[in-house]
mmCIF file of C-alpha atoms in Angstrom:
data_model
loop_
_atom_site.group_PDB
_atom_site.id
_atom_site.type_symbol
_atom_site.label_atom_id
_atom_site.label_comp_id
_atom_site.label_asym_id
_atom_site.label_seq_id
_atom_site.Cartn_x
_atom_site.Cartn_y
_atom_site.Cartn_z
ATOM 1 C CA MET A 1200 24.633 -69.909 -1.980
ATOM 2 C CA ALA A 1201 26.083 -66.316 -0.594
ATOM 3 C CA VAL A 1202 24.709 -64.925 -4.711
ATOM 4 C CA SER A 1203 21.178 -66.327 -3.830
ATOM 5 C CA GLY A 1204 20.971 -65.404 0.172
ATOM 6 C CA VAL A 1205 22.014 -61.574 -0.693
ATOM 7 C CA PHE A 1206 20.158 -61.327 -3.948
ATOM 8 C CA GLY A 1207 17.311 -63.600 -3.386
ATOM 9 C CA GLY A 1208 16.221 -63.837 0.527
ATOM 10 C CA ALA A 1209 16.650 -66.212 2.849
ATOM 11 C CA VAL A 1210 14.444 -68.476 1.808
ATOM 12 C CA PHE A 1211 16.400 -68.800 -1.985
ATOM 13 C CA GLY A 1212 19.183 -68.473 0.482
ATOM 14 C CA VAL A 1213 18.388 -72.154 2.131
ATOM 15 C CA LEU A 1214 17.340 -73.640 -0.370
ATOM 16 C CA ALA A 1215 20.333 -72.808 -2.845
ATOM 17 C CA ALA A 1216 21.922 -74.548 0.719
ATOM 18 C CA LEU A 1217 20.041 -77.709 0.787
ATOM 19 C CA LEU A 1218 20.842 -77.657 -3.071
ATOM 20 C CA PHE A 1219 24.412 -77.268 -2.157
ATOM 21 C CA GLY A 1220 24.787 -79.707 0.059
ATOM 22 C CA TRP A 1221 22.766 -82.628 -1.688
ATOM 23 C CA GLY A 1222 24.924 -82.020 -4.840
ATOM 24 C CA VAL A 1223 28.073 -82.239 -2.517
ATOM 25 C CA ASN A 1224 27.300 -85.732 -1.373
ATOM 26 C CA TYR A 1225 26.256 -86.765 -4.265
ATOM 27 C CA SER A 1226 28.778 -85.635 -6.392
ATOM 28 C CA LEU A 1227 32.269 -86.485 -4.315
ATOM 29 C CA ILE A 1228 30.953 -88.092 -1.200
ATOM 30 C CA SER A 1229 28.528 -91.175 -2.445
ATOM 31 C CA PRO A 1230 28.763 -90.671 -5.959
ATOM 32 C CA GLY A 1231 25.380 -92.124 -8.105
ATOM 33 C CA ASN A 1232 22.963 -91.922 -4.949
ATOM 34 C CA VAL A 1233 20.394 -90.216 -5.320
ATOM 35 C CA PHE A 1234 19.810 -90.050 -1.371
ATOM 36 C CA PRO A 1235 23.161 -89.699 -0.105
ATOM 37 C CA PHE A 1236 21.943 -89.765 3.372
ATOM 38 C CA ASP A 1237 21.479 -93.454 4.374
ATOM 39 C CA ASP A 1238 23.068 -93.172 8.333
ATOM 40 C CA ALA A 1239 22.925 -90.862 11.328
ATOM 41 C CA THR A 1240 26.255 -89.283 10.449
ATOM 42 C CA SER A 1241 25.438 -88.368 7.210
ATOM 43 C CA ILE A 1242 22.116 -86.548 8.150
ATOM 44 C CA GLY A 1243 24.002 -84.783 10.891
ATOM 45 C CA ARG A 1244 26.888 -83.823 8.911
ATOM 46 C CA PHE A 1245 23.778 -82.332 6.918
ATOM 47 C CA GLY A 1246 22.311 -80.864 9.451
ATOM 48 C CA ILE A 1247 25.054 -78.727 10.820
ATOM 49 C CA PHE A 1248 25.870 -77.721 7.056
ATOM 50 C CA LEU A 1249 22.535 -76.901 6.771
ATOM 51 C CA ALA A 1250 22.342 -74.955 9.922
ATOM 52 C CA VAL A 1251 25.884 -72.959 9.210
ATOM 53 C CA SER A 1252 24.624 -72.072 5.914
ATOM 54 C CA SER A 1253 21.092 -71.026 6.665
ATOM 55 C CA LEU A 1254 23.393 -68.538 9.302
ATOM 56 C CA VAL A 1255 25.464 -67.532 6.913
ATOM 57 C CA VAL A 1256 23.142 -66.753 4.546
ATOM 58 C CA ALA A 1257 20.694 -65.057 7.214
ATOM 59 C CA ILE A 1258 23.822 -63.021 7.824
ATOM 60 C CA LEU A 1259 24.369 -62.458 4.526
ATOM 61 C CA HIS A 1260 21.057 -61.022 3.939
ATOM 62 C CA ARG A 1261 20.718 -59.332 7.063
ATOM 63 C CA LEU A 1262 23.647 -56.950 6.162
ATOM 64 C CA GLN A 1263 22.177 -56.947 2.392
ATOM 65 C CA ARG A 1264 19.343 -54.916 3.746
ATOM 66 C CA TYR A 1265 21.108 -52.895 6.690
ATOM 67 C CA ALA A 1266 23.123 -51.481 3.441
ATOM 68 C CA ALA A 1267 19.911 -51.408 1.284
ATOM 69 C CA ALA A 1268 18.642 -49.079 4.553
ATOM 70 C CA LEU A 1269 21.728 -47.235 4.795
ATOM 71 C CA GLU A 1270 21.807 -46.635 1.210
ATOM 72 C CA GLN A 1271 18.165 -44.935 1.221
ATOM 73 C CA LYS A 1272 19.021 -43.123 4.384
ATOM 74 C CA GLU A 1273 22.034 -41.614 2.745
ATOM 75 C CA SER A 1274 20.111 -40.680 -0.455
ATOM 76 C CA ALA A 1275 17.531 -39.390 1.909
ATOM 77 C CA LEU A 1276 20.589 -37.564 2.855
ATOM 78 C CA LEU A 1277 21.031 -36.062 -0.021
ATOM 79 C CA LYS A 1278 18.135 -34.906 -1.038
ATOM 80 C CA ALA A 1279 17.636 -32.814 2.335
ATOM 81 C CA ARG A 1280 20.860 -31.490 1.898
ATOM 82 C CA LYS A 1281 19.820 -29.971 -1.457
ATOM 83 C CA ALA A 1282 16.982 -29.004 -0.635
ATOM 84 C CA GLN A 1283 18.410 -27.193 2.299
ATOM 85 C CA GLU A 1284 21.251 -25.718 -0.064
ATOM 86 C CA THR A 1285 18.295 -24.461 -2.498
ATOM 87 C CA GLU A 1286 16.008 -22.969 0.425
ATOM 88 C CA ALA A 1287 19.577 -21.374 1.867
ATOM 89 C CA LEU A 1288 19.778 -20.332 -1.443
ATOM 90 C CA ALA A 1289 17.062 -18.596 -2.239
ATOM 91 C CA ARG A 1290 16.448 -17.157 1.306
ATOM 92 C CA ARG A 1291 19.720 -15.303 0.604
ATOM 93 C CA ASP A 1292 17.917 -14.205 -3.068
ATOM 94 C CA ALA A 1293 15.021 -13.621 -0.985
ATOM 95 C CA GLU A 1294 17.032 -11.486 1.542
ATOM 96 C CA SER A 1295 19.470 -9.836 -0.761
ATOM 97 C CA HIS A 1296 16.072 -8.234 -2.808
ATOM 98 C CA LEU A 1297 14.369 -7.563 -0.193
ATOM 99 C CA THR A 1298 17.622 -5.272 1.292
ATOM 100 C CA ARG A 1299 17.698 -3.879 -2.353
ATOM 101 C CA GLU A 1300 14.334 -2.818 -2.455
ATOM 102 C CA ALA A 1301 14.511 -1.334 1.158
ATOM 103 C CA ASN A 1302 17.381 0.548 0.134
ATOM 104 C CA ARG A 1303 15.764 1.791 -3.020
ATOM 105 C CA PHE A 1304 12.745 2.645 -0.729
ATOM 106 C CA GLU A 1305 14.451 4.043 1.626
ATOM 107 C CA THR A 1306 16.367 6.435 -0.980
ATOM 108 C CA VAL A 1307 13.225 7.451 -2.649
ATOM 109 C CA LEU A 1308 11.480 8.608 0.853
ATOM 110 C CA THR A 1309 15.146 10.132 1.645
ATOM 111 C CA GLY A 1310 14.085 12.516 -1.530
ATOM 112 C CA LEU A 1311 10.624 13.210 -1.387
ATOM 113 C CA LEU A 1312 10.271 16.708 -0.180
ATOM 114 C CA ASP A 1313 6.876 15.611 2.065
ATOM 115 C CA ALA A 1314 7.774 14.701 5.313
ATOM 116 C CA VAL A 1315 7.223 11.165 5.922
ATOM 117 C CA ILE A 1316 6.374 9.458 9.345
ATOM 118 C CA SER A 1317 5.234 6.468 10.595
ATOM 119 C CA VAL A 1318 3.710 4.794 13.789
ATOM 120 C CA ASP A 1319 3.149 1.177 15.231
ATOM 121 C CA LEU A 1320 0.053 0.429 16.662
ATOM 122 C CA GLY A 1321 0.930 1.916 19.819
ATOM 123 C CA GLY A 1322 1.384 5.273 17.629
ATOM 124 C CA ALA A 1323 5.432 4.764 18.547
ATOM 125 C CA ILE A 1324 7.431 6.576 15.671
ATOM 126 C CA ARG A 1325 9.140 3.901 13.887
ATOM 127 C CA TYR A 1326 10.766 5.777 10.750
ATOM 128 C CA VAL A 1327 11.096 9.519 9.764
ATOM 129 C CA ASN A 1328 12.627 10.730 6.358
ATOM 130 C CA ASN A 1329 14.775 14.053 6.122
ATOM 131 C CA ALA A 1330 12.009 16.040 5.377
ATOM 132 C CA ALA A 1331 10.350 15.419 8.581
ATOM 133 C CA GLU A 1332 13.615 15.881 10.724
ATOM 134 C CA THR A 1333 13.142 19.231 8.968
ATOM 135 C CA ILE A 1334 10.160 19.914 9.572
ATOM 136 C CA LEU A 1335 9.673 18.512 13.298
ATOM 137 C CA GLY A 1336 12.996 19.702 14.038
ATOM 138 C CA TYR A 1337 13.575 16.654 15.615
ATOM 139 C CA PRO A 1338 17.114 14.672 14.790
ATOM 140 C CA ARG A 1339 15.241 11.029 13.695
ATOM 141 C CA VAL A 1340 17.254 9.508 16.885
ATOM 142 C CA GLU A 1341 15.254 11.381 18.916
ATOM 143 C CA CYS A 1342 12.181 11.020 17.269
ATOM 144 C CA LEU A 1343 12.385 7.282 17.136
ATOM 145 C CA GLY A 1344 10.214 5.145 19.604
ATOM 146 C CA ARG A 1345 8.990 8.309 21.211
ATOM 147 C CA GLN A 1346 5.047 9.340 20.247
ATOM 148 C CA ILE A 1347 3.988 10.879 17.476
ATOM 149 C CA SER A 1348 2.249 13.709 19.582
ATOM 150 C CA ASP A 1349 5.135 14.110 21.406
ATOM 151 C CA VAL A 1350 7.028 15.477 18.687
ATOM 152 C CA LEU A 1351 4.885 16.278 16.315
ATOM 153 C CA SER A 1352 2.224 19.689 17.313
ATOM 154 C CA LEU A 1353 -0.479 20.130 15.124
ATOM 155 C CA ARG A 1354 -2.627 23.111 15.421
ATOM 156 C CA ALA A 1355 -5.893 24.669 13.099
ATOM 157 C CA VAL A 1356 -5.173 27.256 11.324
ATOM 158 C CA ALA A 1357 -8.476 29.624 11.729
ATOM 159 C CA THR A 1358 -8.511 28.715 15.426
ATOM 160 C CA ASP A 1359 -4.948 27.687 16.631
ATOM 161 C CA GLU A 1360 -6.162 24.794 18.336
ATOM 162 C CA ALA A 1361 -4.443 21.838 18.736
ATOM 163 C CA VAL A 1362 -5.274 19.376 16.684
ATOM 164 C CA GLU A 1363 -4.681 15.261 16.883
ATOM 165 C CA PRO A 1364 -1.959 13.520 14.230
ATOM 166 C CA LEU A 1365 -4.363 12.325 11.628
ATOM 167 C CA ALA A 1366 -1.506 9.087 11.914
ATOM 168 C CA LEU A 1367 -3.794 8.608 15.724
ATOM 169 C CA THR A 1368 -6.894 9.385 13.623
ATOM 170 C CA SER A 1369 -6.270 7.274 11.258
ATOM 171 C CA LEU A 1370 -5.179 4.352 13.124
ATOM 172 C CA ARG A 1371 -8.599 4.684 15.416
ATOM 173 C CA GLU A 1372 -11.027 4.783 12.493
ATOM 174 C CA ARG A 1373 -8.917 2.781 10.837
ATOM 175 C CA VAL A 1374 -9.148 4.279 7.042
ATOM 176 C CA PRO A 1375 -7.210 6.482 4.977
ATOM 177 C CA ILE A 1376 -7.287 10.559 5.769
ATOM 178 C CA ARG A 1377 -6.668 13.522 4.079
ATOM 179 C CA GLU A 1378 -7.168 17.072 5.850
ATOM 180 C CA THR A 1379 -8.717 19.585 3.113
ATOM 181 C CA ASP A 1380 -7.317 22.696 5.586
ATOM 182 C CA ALA A 1381 -3.834 23.248 6.235
ATOM 183 C CA ARG A 1382 -2.689 23.135 9.337
ATOM 184 C CA VAL A 1383 0.462 24.125 11.162
ATOM 185 C CA VAL A 1384 3.258 22.420 12.984
ATOM 186 C CA VAL A 1385 4.937 24.146 15.426
ATOM 187 C CA ASN A 1386 8.308 22.440 15.428
ATOM 188 C CA LYS A 1387 10.879 21.873 18.635
ATOM 189 C CA ASP A 1388 12.530 25.546 18.170
ATOM 190 C CA GLY A 1389 9.160 27.032 17.987
ATOM 191 C CA GLU A 1390 8.482 27.614 14.504
ATOM 192 C CA HIS A 1391 5.341 27.647 12.339
ATOM 193 C CA ILE A 1392 5.339 25.430 9.413
ATOM 194 C CA ARG A 1393 2.003 25.389 7.112
ATOM 195 C CA VAL A 1394 1.298 22.141 5.670
ATOM 196 C CA GLU A 1395 -1.266 20.058 4.419
ATOM 197 C CA PRO A 1396 -1.721 16.498 6.462
ATOM 198 C CA SER A 1397 -2.473 13.007 5.228
ATOM 199 C CA ALA A 1398 -2.517 10.096 7.132
ATOM 200 C CA ALA A 1399 -3.320 5.888 6.092
ATOM 201 C CA PRO A 1400 -3.149 2.857 7.681
ATOM 202 C CA LEU A 1401 -0.039 0.363 7.167
ATOM 203 C CA TYR A 1402 -1.152 -3.447 6.907
ATOM 204 C CA GLY A 1403 1.166 -6.663 7.433
ATOM 205 C CA GLU A 1404 1.771 -9.846 5.540
ATOM 206 C CA ARG A 1405 -1.903 -11.307 6.910
ATOM 207 C CA SER A 1406 -3.638 -7.559 5.908
ATOM 208 C CA GLU A 1407 -3.965 -6.747 10.108
ATOM 209 C CA ILE A 1408 -3.045 -3.081 10.260
ATOM 210 C CA ILE A 1409 0.006 -2.401 12.097
ATOM 211 C CA GLY A 1410 0.538 1.139 12.275
ATOM 212 C CA ALA A 1411 -0.345 4.184 10.257
ATOM 213 C CA VAL A 1412 2.051 6.276 7.865
ATOM 214 C CA THR A 1413 1.431 10.271 7.609
ATOM 215 C CA ILE A 1414 2.584 12.487 4.833
ATOM 216 C CA LEU A 1415 3.458 16.591 5.832
ATOM 217 C CA ARG A 1416 2.978 18.640 2.607
ATOM 218 C CA ASP A 1417 4.878 21.811 3.072
ATOM 219 C CA VAL A 1418 2.734 24.291 1.608
ATOM 220 C CA ARG A 1419 4.380 27.871 2.644
ATOM 221 C CA GLU A 1420 5.016 28.605 -0.511
ATOM 222 C CA LYS A 1421 2.071 27.491 -2.209
ATOM 223 C CA HIS A 1422 0.315 29.714 -0.177
ATOM 224 C CA ALA A 1423 2.675 32.368 -0.112
ATOM 225 C CA ALA A 1424 2.140 32.266 -4.082
ATOM 226 C CA GLU A 1425 -1.481 32.407 -3.687
ATOM 227 C CA ASP A 1426 -1.508 35.961 -1.406
ATOM 228 C CA ARG A 1427 0.891 37.252 -3.782
ATOM 229 C CA LEU A 1428 -1.191 36.560 -6.889
ATOM 230 C CA ARG A 1429 -4.593 37.549 -4.591
ATOM 231 C CA ASP A 1430 -2.208 41.383 -3.495
ATOM 232 C CA HIS A 1431 -1.614 41.490 -7.331
ATOM 233 C CA GLU A 1432 -4.884 40.842 -8.312
ATOM 234 C CA GLN A 1433 -6.408 43.294 -5.497
ATOM 235 C CA ARG A 1434 -3.679 45.739 -7.400
ATOM 236 C CA PHE A 1435 -4.862 45.101 -10.636
ATOM 237 C CA ARG A 1436 -8.598 45.631 -9.572
ATOM 238 C CA LEU A 1437 -8.362 49.168 -8.171
ATOM 239 C CA ALA A 1438 -6.299 50.283 -10.583
ATOM 240 C CA THR A 1439 -8.395 49.431 -13.432
ATOM 241 C CA GLU A 1440 -11.350 50.679 -11.677
ATOM 242 C CA ALA A 1441 -9.712 53.533 -10.271
ATOM 243 C CA ALA A 1442 -8.744 54.784 -14.204
ATOM 244 C CA LYS A 1443 -12.232 53.340 -15.383
ATOM 245 C CA ILE A 1444 -10.741 50.831 -17.174
ATOM 246 C CA GLY A 1445 -12.590 48.104 -18.886
ATOM 247 C CA VAL A 1446 -11.190 44.530 -18.974
ATOM 248 C CA TRP A 1447 -12.305 41.243 -20.749
ATOM 249 C CA VAL A 1448 -11.154 37.982 -21.509
ATOM 250 C CA TRP A 1449 -12.576 35.610 -24.092
ATOM 251 C CA ASN A 1450 -11.760 31.653 -24.199
ATOM 252 C CA PRO A 1451 -12.811 30.727 -27.619
ATOM 253 C CA ALA A 1452 -12.698 27.067 -26.914
ATOM 254 C CA THR A 1453 -15.374 27.080 -24.469
ATOM 255 C CA ASP A 1454 -17.110 30.143 -25.332
ATOM 256 C CA THR A 1455 -16.979 31.883 -22.122
ATOM 257 C CA ALA A 1456 -16.056 35.393 -21.102
ATOM 258 C CA LEU A 1457 -15.536 37.511 -18.272
ATOM 259 C CA TRP A 1458 -16.330 41.038 -17.637
ATOM 260 C CA ASN A 1459 -14.786 43.466 -15.059
ATOM 261 C CA ARG A 1460 -16.658 45.277 -12.924
ATOM 262 C CA VAL A 1461 -15.897 48.979 -15.087
ATOM 263 C CA LEU A 1462 -16.755 47.212 -18.304
ATOM 264 C CA THR A 1463 -20.165 46.213 -16.866
ATOM 265 C CA GLN A 1464 -20.709 49.549 -15.985
ATOM 266 C CA LEU A 1465 -19.391 51.097 -18.988
ATOM 267 C CA ALA A 1466 -21.458 48.666 -21.641
ATOM 268 C CA GLY A 1467 -24.739 50.232 -19.204
ATOM 269 C CA PHE A 1468 -25.202 46.257 -18.226
ATOM 270 C CA GLY A 1469 -24.915 47.539 -14.285
ATOM 271 C CA ASP A 1470 -22.452 47.091 -11.325
ATOM 272 C CA PHE A 1471 -21.082 43.727 -11.482
ATOM 273 C CA GLU A 1472 -18.731 41.066 -12.843
ATOM 274 C CA TYR A 1473 -19.514 38.764 -15.501
ATOM 275 C CA GLU A 1474 -18.593 35.362 -16.274
ATOM 276 C CA GLY A 1475 -20.573 33.210 -19.051
ATOM 277 C CA LYS A 1476 -20.868 32.780 -22.998
ATOM 278 C CA TRP A 1477 -19.461 35.062 -25.249
ATOM 279 C CA SER A 1478 -21.850 35.081 -27.632
ATOM 280 C CA ALA A 1479 -24.589 36.615 -24.662
ATOM 281 C CA LEU A 1480 -22.386 40.085 -24.904
ATOM 282 C CA TYR A 1481 -21.780 39.477 -28.512
ATOM 283 C CA ASP A 1482 -25.149 39.761 -29.156
ATOM 284 C CA HIS A 1483 -25.375 43.253 -27.636
ATOM 285 C CA VAL A 1484 -22.594 44.417 -30.203
ATOM 286 C CA HIS A 1485 -23.819 47.068 -32.491
ATOM 287 C CA PRO A 1486 -24.780 44.639 -35.689
ATOM 288 C CA GLU A 1487 -22.911 47.190 -38.274
ATOM 289 C CA ASP A 1488 -19.907 46.012 -36.083
ATOM 290 C CA ARG A 1489 -20.231 42.363 -35.331
ATOM 291 C CA GLN A 1490 -17.870 41.272 -38.529
ATOM 292 C CA GLU A 1491 -15.193 43.938 -38.098
ATOM 293 C CA LEU A 1492 -15.329 42.748 -34.704
ATOM 294 C CA GLU A 1493 -14.809 38.855 -35.199
ATOM 295 C CA ASN A 1494 -11.979 39.684 -37.875
ATOM 296 C CA ALA A 1495 -10.061 41.431 -35.532
ATOM 297 C CA LEU A 1496 -10.765 38.250 -32.911
ATOM 298 C CA ASN A 1497 -9.620 35.792 -35.387
ATOM 299 C CA ALA A 1498 -6.662 37.680 -36.873
ATOM 300 C CA ALA A 1499 -5.022 38.579 -33.633
ATOM 301 C CA LEU A 1500 -5.456 34.571 -32.538
ATOM 302 C CA ALA A 1501 -4.352 33.425 -35.627
ATOM 303 C CA ASP A 1502 -1.573 35.848 -35.991
ATOM 304 C CA LYS A 1503 -0.447 35.972 -32.446
ATOM 305 C CA LYS A 1504 -0.999 39.502 -33.077
ATOM 306 C CA PHE A 1505 -2.608 42.642 -30.315
ATOM 307 C CA LEU A 1506 -6.319 43.004 -30.523
ATOM 308 C CA HIS A 1507 -6.888 46.249 -31.457
ATOM 309 C CA CYS A 1508 -10.734 47.173 -32.745
ATOM 310 C CA GLU A 1509 -13.020 49.330 -31.997
ATOM 311 C CA PHE A 1510 -17.165 48.661 -32.012
ATOM 312 C CA ARG A 1511 -20.365 50.056 -30.508
ATOM 313 C CA ILE A 1512 -22.395 48.203 -27.870
ATOM 314 C CA LEU A 1513 -25.882 48.440 -27.439
ATOM 315 C CA ALA A 1514 -27.228 48.718 -23.441
ATOM 316 C CA PRO A 1515 -30.364 46.867 -22.587
ATOM 317 C CA SER A 1516 -31.682 50.975 -22.270
ATOM 318 C CA GLY A 1517 -30.987 51.514 -25.856
ATOM 319 C CA GLU A 1518 -27.993 53.382 -25.036
ATOM 320 C CA ILE A 1519 -24.982 53.198 -27.385
ATOM 321 C CA THR A 1520 -21.841 53.017 -25.893
ATOM 322 C CA TRP A 1521 -18.424 53.057 -27.680
ATOM 323 C CA LEU A 1522 -15.427 50.835 -26.661
ATOM 324 C CA ALA A 1523 -11.826 50.560 -27.887
ATOM 325 C CA SER A 1524 -10.744 47.418 -27.036
ATOM 326 C CA THR A 1525 -6.463 46.369 -27.014
ATOM 327 C CA GLY A 1526 -4.676 43.615 -25.478
ATOM 328 C CA PRO A 1527 -2.886 40.354 -26.499
ATOM 329 C CA ALA A 1528 -4.104 37.310 -27.843
ATOM 330 C CA SER A 1529 -2.195 34.275 -26.557
ATOM 331 C CA LEU A 1530 -1.466 31.215 -28.388
ATOM 332 C CA THR A 1531 0.813 29.482 -25.627
ATOM 333 C CA SER A 1532 -1.537 28.835 -23.267
ATOM 334 C CA ALA A 1533 -4.215 25.583 -23.845
ATOM 335 C CA PRO A 1534 -6.506 26.835 -24.872
ATOM 336 C CA ALA A 1535 -5.902 30.082 -27.054
ATOM 337 C CA LYS A 1536 -7.799 32.828 -24.892
ATOM 338 C CA CYS A 1537 -8.051 36.766 -26.085
ATOM 339 C CA GLU A 1538 -7.272 39.184 -23.043
ATOM 340 C CA ALA A 1539 -7.901 43.003 -23.455
ATOM 341 C CA LEU A 1540 -8.713 46.301 -22.138
ATOM 342 C CA ALA A 1541 -11.439 48.454 -23.227
ATOM 343 C CA ALA A 1542 -12.171 52.091 -22.652
#
């Protein structure tokens, strides 16, 4: 009966109680009597037995349902706990990965020679790298949280007028910006540093703009080298013009040539610098000297030797001018070229 109540439910438990009561009366109380309930006393006892049995079955069934519900809750709790543990592990892995990436990113930014400054939507500085500290003249702790316009003073090179930091311009226009002209940073110590600035918006997880980053490239060495190169070129130009020495360069890969003003004057073409096709000048070489000049050029390029050749030039006026050319053939650069002095 108990087994039927637990595993079969209330209906089967009551049915088992009926059969059990009938069987007891039939086999023990009134053997051989199919319907042993022939008086009120027997019916009363059987009713009491049936009521008690039904109550027991109901209690057992309720306990069984409670045990099943409890087992389901425990299973759900175990699943939830495993899910939480898995989520916590995934979160720790993600945080660890994020920390490693942040450290790697910080290392990269720290090692950059370019100044990197990021600002939020309000223009307040949120990050500066070491190069930015050097250019601005402010330590990082004095930069963070301040408006970028308070620590970054930009001026135009030509006019010395104040220029808005590109990070603010990029935030307002919502596009990347790169200045083609150099700017001057006047740092905390009053030092003027020539830079090439650029800026771009920063985007969040939902593709919304959350700030901007600006990069300042120190170009003092670059412009100093350009100034030195211009100075050397000017000196070389003055020296060759004073000595009446022509200079020409030929690039066989592109068939281009460059003649200075002295050489065009010596050849009788006029007072200008020529830059164009070598063939246009080669056509003015005296026909009897063209093969010798071509052989000398090819030999100089092939053997990496100095070119030395004398040839005649036919000026547009018909005048013939003798030129003696000497100079190195360069194969170390790409493409190969031949440079020579002529007089």
